């Protein structure tokens, strides 16, 4: 009996995985709000009724994709504010990790970029909740950094949100670079050029955030901003 249950559970997980993968593939060219349940089940080769054994709706499936897509980003986000190495080393490492993540999970990055402000409310809320959780984690890491000494909790959270937003913007730009160029001969060269451009831009942006962070409490203007 236990063996039979194990086989059934394995098959259930396999079908669930297939539904998620099929949906992610179909979402490459459309938004979740336009995705039909039957499109997904047809791509997997199961009856529409089988969908409801795993998800209540396509919105529910979208929430599962959010958890999967953003769950793997925790190490990358924390590395952005890591205290290991000097400032330039941390920035270079963070940008490289973001680029590598996009290379490994382009469909997930595309999904989050599109659905963050998309038409499916439960998915928007799930993304917002995950990003708020990320910001909280980054805020805790910032509190341990001597550079943040004297900062209020609200200011640390504001900075954490800025880092999270910057990471998402950078990921989207790397995705555009990855998709740049369609010609067999010019495509790879153009993609590499775009990737280098995004790397330079992201590095400068993180450097600018770092400069502002180090001088946030400097002088009367900084004191006024920190107190506002």
Short mmCIF file of C-alpha atoms in Angstrom, two decimals:
data_model
loop_
_atom_site.label_atom_id
_atom_site.label_comp_id
_atom_site.label_asym_id
_atom_site.label_seq_id
_atom_site.Cartn_x
_atom_site.Cartn_y
_atom_site.Cartn_z
CA UNK A 1 0.00 0.00 0.00
CA UNK A 2 2.76 2.45 0.94
CA UNK A 3 4.57 1.69 -2.33
CA UNK A 4 1.39 2.43 -4.30
CA UNK A 5 0.91 5.72 -2.46
CA UNK A 6 4.52 6.61 -3.16
CA UNK A 7 4.09 5.98 -6.87
CA UNK A 8 0.91 8.05 -6.95
CA UNK A 9 2.54 10.91 -5.11
CA UNK A 10 5.50 10.84 -7.48
CA UNK A 11 3.17 10.91 -10.48
CA UNK A 12 1.23 13.79 -8.94
CA UNK A 13 4.41 15.79 -8.45
CA UNK A 14 5.50 14.99 -11.99
CA UNK A 15 2.20 16.27 -13.41
CA UNK A 16 2.36 19.41 -11.26
CA UNK A 17 5.89 20.07 -12.48
CA UNK A 18 4.79 19.56 -16.08
CA UNK A 19 1.92 22.06 -15.65
CA UNK A 20 4.27 24.68 -14.21
CA UNK A 21 6.83 24.17 -16.95
CA UNK A 22 4.19 24.26 -19.69
CA UNK A 23 2.68 27.46 -18.31
CA UNK A 24 6.09 29.10 -18.06
CA UNK A 25 6.79 28.21 -21.68
CA UNK A 26 3.44 29.53 -22.86
CA UNK A 27 3.95 32.75 -20.91
CA UNK A 28 7.02 33.59 -22.95
CA UNK A 29 4.79 35.32 -25.47
CA UNK A 30 1.74 36.34 -23.44
CA UNK A 31 0.61 37.56 -20.02
CA UNK A 32 -0.92 35.35 -17.38
CA UNK A 33 -4.27 37.13 -17.68
CA UNK A 34 -4.58 35.86 -21.27
CA UNK A 35 -3.41 32.31 -20.53
CA UNK A 36 -6.16 29.70 -20.79
CA UNK A 37 -6.33 26.67 -18.55
CA UNK A 38 -6.94 24.43 -21.55
CA UNK A 39 -3.80 25.78 -23.24
CA UNK A 40 -1.76 24.52 -20.32
CA UNK A 41 -3.40 21.10 -20.07
CA UNK A 42 -3.20 20.64 -23.84
CA UNK A 43 0.54 21.34 -23.74
CA UNK A 44 0.99 18.74 -20.99
CA UNK A 45 -1.37 16.20 -22.55
CA UNK A 46 -3.76 15.86 -19.62
CA UNK A 47 -7.48 16.49 -19.26
CA UNK A 48 -8.56 19.93 -17.99
CA UNK A 49 -10.03 18.28 -14.89
CA UNK A 50 -6.52 17.10 -13.94
CA UNK A 51 -5.46 20.74 -13.58
CA UNK A 52 -7.73 21.18 -10.56
CA UNK A 53 -5.98 18.43 -8.65
CA UNK A 54 -3.00 20.76 -8.44
CA UNK A 55 -4.23 24.36 -8.78
CA UNK A 56 -7.52 26.13 -8.13
CA UNK A 57 -7.06 28.45 -11.13
CA UNK A 58 -4.45 29.88 -13.46
CA UNK A 59 -3.99 32.64 -10.87
CA UNK A 60 -3.17 29.97 -8.28
CA UNK A 61 -0.66 28.47 -10.72
CA UNK A 62 0.80 31.95 -11.19
CA UNK A 63 1.31 32.33 -7.44
CA UNK A 64 3.18 29.01 -7.42
CA UNK A 65 5.40 30.33 -10.22
CA UNK A 66 6.09 33.48 -8.19
CA UNK A 67 7.24 31.40 -5.21
CA UNK A 68 9.43 29.30 -7.47
CA UNK A 69 10.86 32.24 -9.44
CA UNK A 70 11.68 34.46 -6.48
CA UNK A 71 12.65 31.75 -4.02
CA UNK A 72 15.98 31.16 -5.75
CA UNK A 73 16.88 34.87 -5.59
CA UNK A 74 17.52 35.02 -1.84
CA UNK A 75 21.29 34.35 -2.05
CA UNK A 76 21.70 36.85 -4.89
CA UNK A 77 19.92 39.64 -3.02
CA UNK A 78 21.89 39.08 0.17
CA UNK A 79 25.15 39.11 -1.78
CA UNK A 80 24.27 42.61 -3.00
CA UNK A 81 24.73 43.90 0.54
CA UNK A 82 27.37 41.41 1.64
CA UNK A 83 30.11 42.78 3.90
CA UNK A 84 32.72 40.39 2.46
CA UNK A 85 35.36 42.11 0.34
CA UNK A 86 35.69 45.78 -0.52
CA UNK A 87 32.94 47.82 -2.16
CA UNK A 88 34.04 47.24 -5.75
CA UNK A 89 34.40 43.49 -5.19
CA UNK A 90 30.90 43.28 -3.71
CA UNK A 91 29.41 45.23 -6.59
CA UNK A 92 31.17 43.13 -9.23
CA UNK A 93 30.10 39.94 -7.49
CA UNK A 94 26.48 41.09 -7.18
CA UNK A 95 26.22 42.11 -10.86
CA UNK A 96 27.79 38.84 -11.98
CA UNK A 97 25.39 36.81 -9.83
CA UNK A 98 22.40 38.64 -11.27
CA UNK A 99 23.64 38.05 -14.83
CA UNK A 100 24.25 34.37 -14.09
CA UNK A 101 20.77 34.03 -12.58
CA UNK A 102 19.19 35.51 -15.71
CA UNK A 103 21.22 33.15 -17.90
CA UNK A 104 20.00 30.19 -15.85
CA UNK A 105 16.36 31.25 -15.37
CA UNK A 106 15.31 33.63 -18.18
CA UNK A 107 11.69 32.46 -18.20
CA UNK A 108 11.32 33.13 -14.48
CA UNK A 109 12.84 36.61 -14.81
CA UNK A 110 10.55 37.39 -17.75
CA UNK A 111 7.51 36.19 -15.80
CA UNK A 112 8.24 38.36 -12.76
CA UNK A 113 9.08 41.42 -14.86
CA UNK A 114 5.81 41.12 -16.77
CA UNK A 115 3.47 40.11 -13.95
CA UNK A 116 4.77 42.47 -11.26
CA UNK A 117 2.40 45.07 -12.66
CA UNK A 118 0.16 42.66 -14.59
CA UNK A 119 -3.56 42.12 -14.52
CA UNK A 120 -3.79 39.18 -12.10
CA UNK A 121 -4.21 40.57 -8.60
CA UNK A 122 -3.24 37.47 -6.56
CA UNK A 123 0.01 37.24 -8.53
CA UNK A 124 0.78 40.95 -8.09
CA UNK A 125 0.18 40.57 -4.37
CA UNK A 126 2.36 37.46 -4.17
CA UNK A 127 5.20 39.28 -5.91
CA UNK A 128 4.78 42.30 -3.63
CA UNK A 129 4.82 40.09 -0.54
CA UNK A 130 7.94 38.25 -1.67
CA UNK A 131 9.75 41.50 -2.47
CA UNK A 132 8.75 42.95 0.91
CA UNK A 133 10.18 39.83 2.53
CA UNK A 134 13.40 40.28 0.55
CA UNK A 135 13.60 43.91 1.65
CA UNK A 136 13.20 42.83 5.26
CA UNK A 137 16.05 40.35 4.92
CA UNK A 138 18.28 42.92 3.27
CA UNK A 139 17.38 45.45 5.98
CA UNK A 140 18.53 42.97 8.63
CA UNK A 141 21.81 42.46 6.78
CA UNK A 142 22.31 46.23 6.50
CA UNK A 143 21.81 46.60 10.24
CA UNK A 144 24.87 44.41 10.79
CA UNK A 145 27.06 46.59 8.56
CA UNK A 146 29.04 49.37 10.33
CA UNK A 147 28.23 51.70 7.40
CA UNK A 148 24.63 51.70 8.60
CA UNK A 149 25.49 52.72 12.16
CA UNK A 150 23.16 55.51 13.27
CA UNK A 151 20.54 54.78 10.62
CA UNK A 152 16.91 54.52 11.62
CA UNK A 153 15.03 51.31 10.90
CA UNK A 154 12.86 53.15 8.37
CA UNK A 155 15.92 54.42 6.51
CA UNK A 156 17.50 50.95 6.44
CA UNK A 157 14.27 49.52 5.02
CA UNK A 158 14.14 52.29 2.41
CA UNK A 159 17.68 51.43 1.33
CA UNK A 160 16.86 47.73 1.31
CA UNK A 161 13.91 48.35 -0.99
CA UNK A 162 16.17 50.39 -3.25
CA UNK A 163 18.61 47.48 -3.51
CA UNK A 164 15.80 45.02 -4.28
CA UNK A 165 14.31 47.30 -6.93
CA UNK A 166 17.73 47.83 -8.47
CA UNK A 167 18.31 44.08 -8.64
CA UNK A 168 15.02 43.58 -10.49
CA UNK A 169 15.79 46.39 -12.94
CA UNK A 170 19.23 44.94 -13.57
CA UNK A 171 17.81 41.46 -14.10
CA UNK A 172 15.33 42.83 -16.65
CA UNK A 173 18.13 44.61 -18.52
CA UNK A 174 20.24 41.46 -18.60
CA UNK A 175 17.21 39.59 -19.96
CA UNK A 176 16.88 42.14 -22.77
CA UNK A 177 20.59 41.71 -23.49
CA UNK A 178 20.18 37.94 -23.57
CA UNK A 179 17.37 38.23 -26.08
CA UNK A 180 19.10 40.86 -28.23
CA UNK A 181 19.93 39.94 -31.81
CA UNK A 182 18.30 37.24 -33.89
CA UNK A 183 20.69 36.89 -36.80
CA UNK A 184 22.97 33.88 -36.59
CA UNK A 185 26.11 35.90 -37.24
CA UNK A 186 25.40 39.21 -35.51
CA UNK A 187 23.20 37.88 -32.67
CA UNK A 188 25.92 36.53 -30.34
CA UNK A 189 28.10 39.60 -30.86
CA UNK A 190 25.22 41.96 -30.20
CA UNK A 191 24.20 40.03 -27.09
CA UNK A 192 27.72 40.24 -25.72
CA UNK A 193 27.89 43.96 -26.40
CA UNK A 194 24.55 44.50 -24.67
CA UNK A 195 25.62 42.37 -21.72
CA UNK A 196 28.79 44.45 -21.30
CA UNK A 197 26.74 47.65 -21.50
CA UNK A 198 24.32 46.44 -18.83
CA UNK A 199 27.22 45.32 -16.62
CA UNK A 200 28.79 48.78 -16.81
CA UNK A 201 25.47 50.50 -16.14
CA UNK A 202 24.52 48.25 -13.21
CA UNK A 203 27.99 48.67 -11.71
CA UNK A 204 27.73 52.46 -11.87
CA UNK A 205 24.22 52.43 -10.40
CA UNK A 206 25.23 50.24 -7.46
CA UNK A 207 28.32 52.39 -6.97
CA UNK A 208 26.10 55.48 -6.83
CA UNK A 209 23.82 53.85 -4.26
CA UNK A 210 26.92 52.93 -2.23
CA UNK A 211 28.23 56.50 -2.27
CA UNK A 212 24.88 57.82 -1.14
CA UNK A 213 24.75 55.20 1.59
CA UNK A 214 28.15 56.13 2.99
CA UNK A 215 27.25 59.83 3.12
CA UNK A 216 23.59 59.60 4.11
CA UNK A 217 24.20 61.01 7.58
CA UNK A 218 26.86 63.54 6.59
CA UNK A 219 26.22 67.20 7.39
CA UNK A 220 22.98 69.15 7.97
CA UNK A 221 21.39 68.05 4.65
CA UNK A 222 21.94 64.38 5.43
CA UNK A 223 20.62 64.84 8.98
CA UNK A 224 17.52 66.49 7.61
CA UNK A 225 16.90 63.69 5.11
CA UNK A 226 17.51 60.99 7.69
CA UNK A 227 15.04 62.63 10.06
CA UNK A 228 12.32 63.18 7.47
#
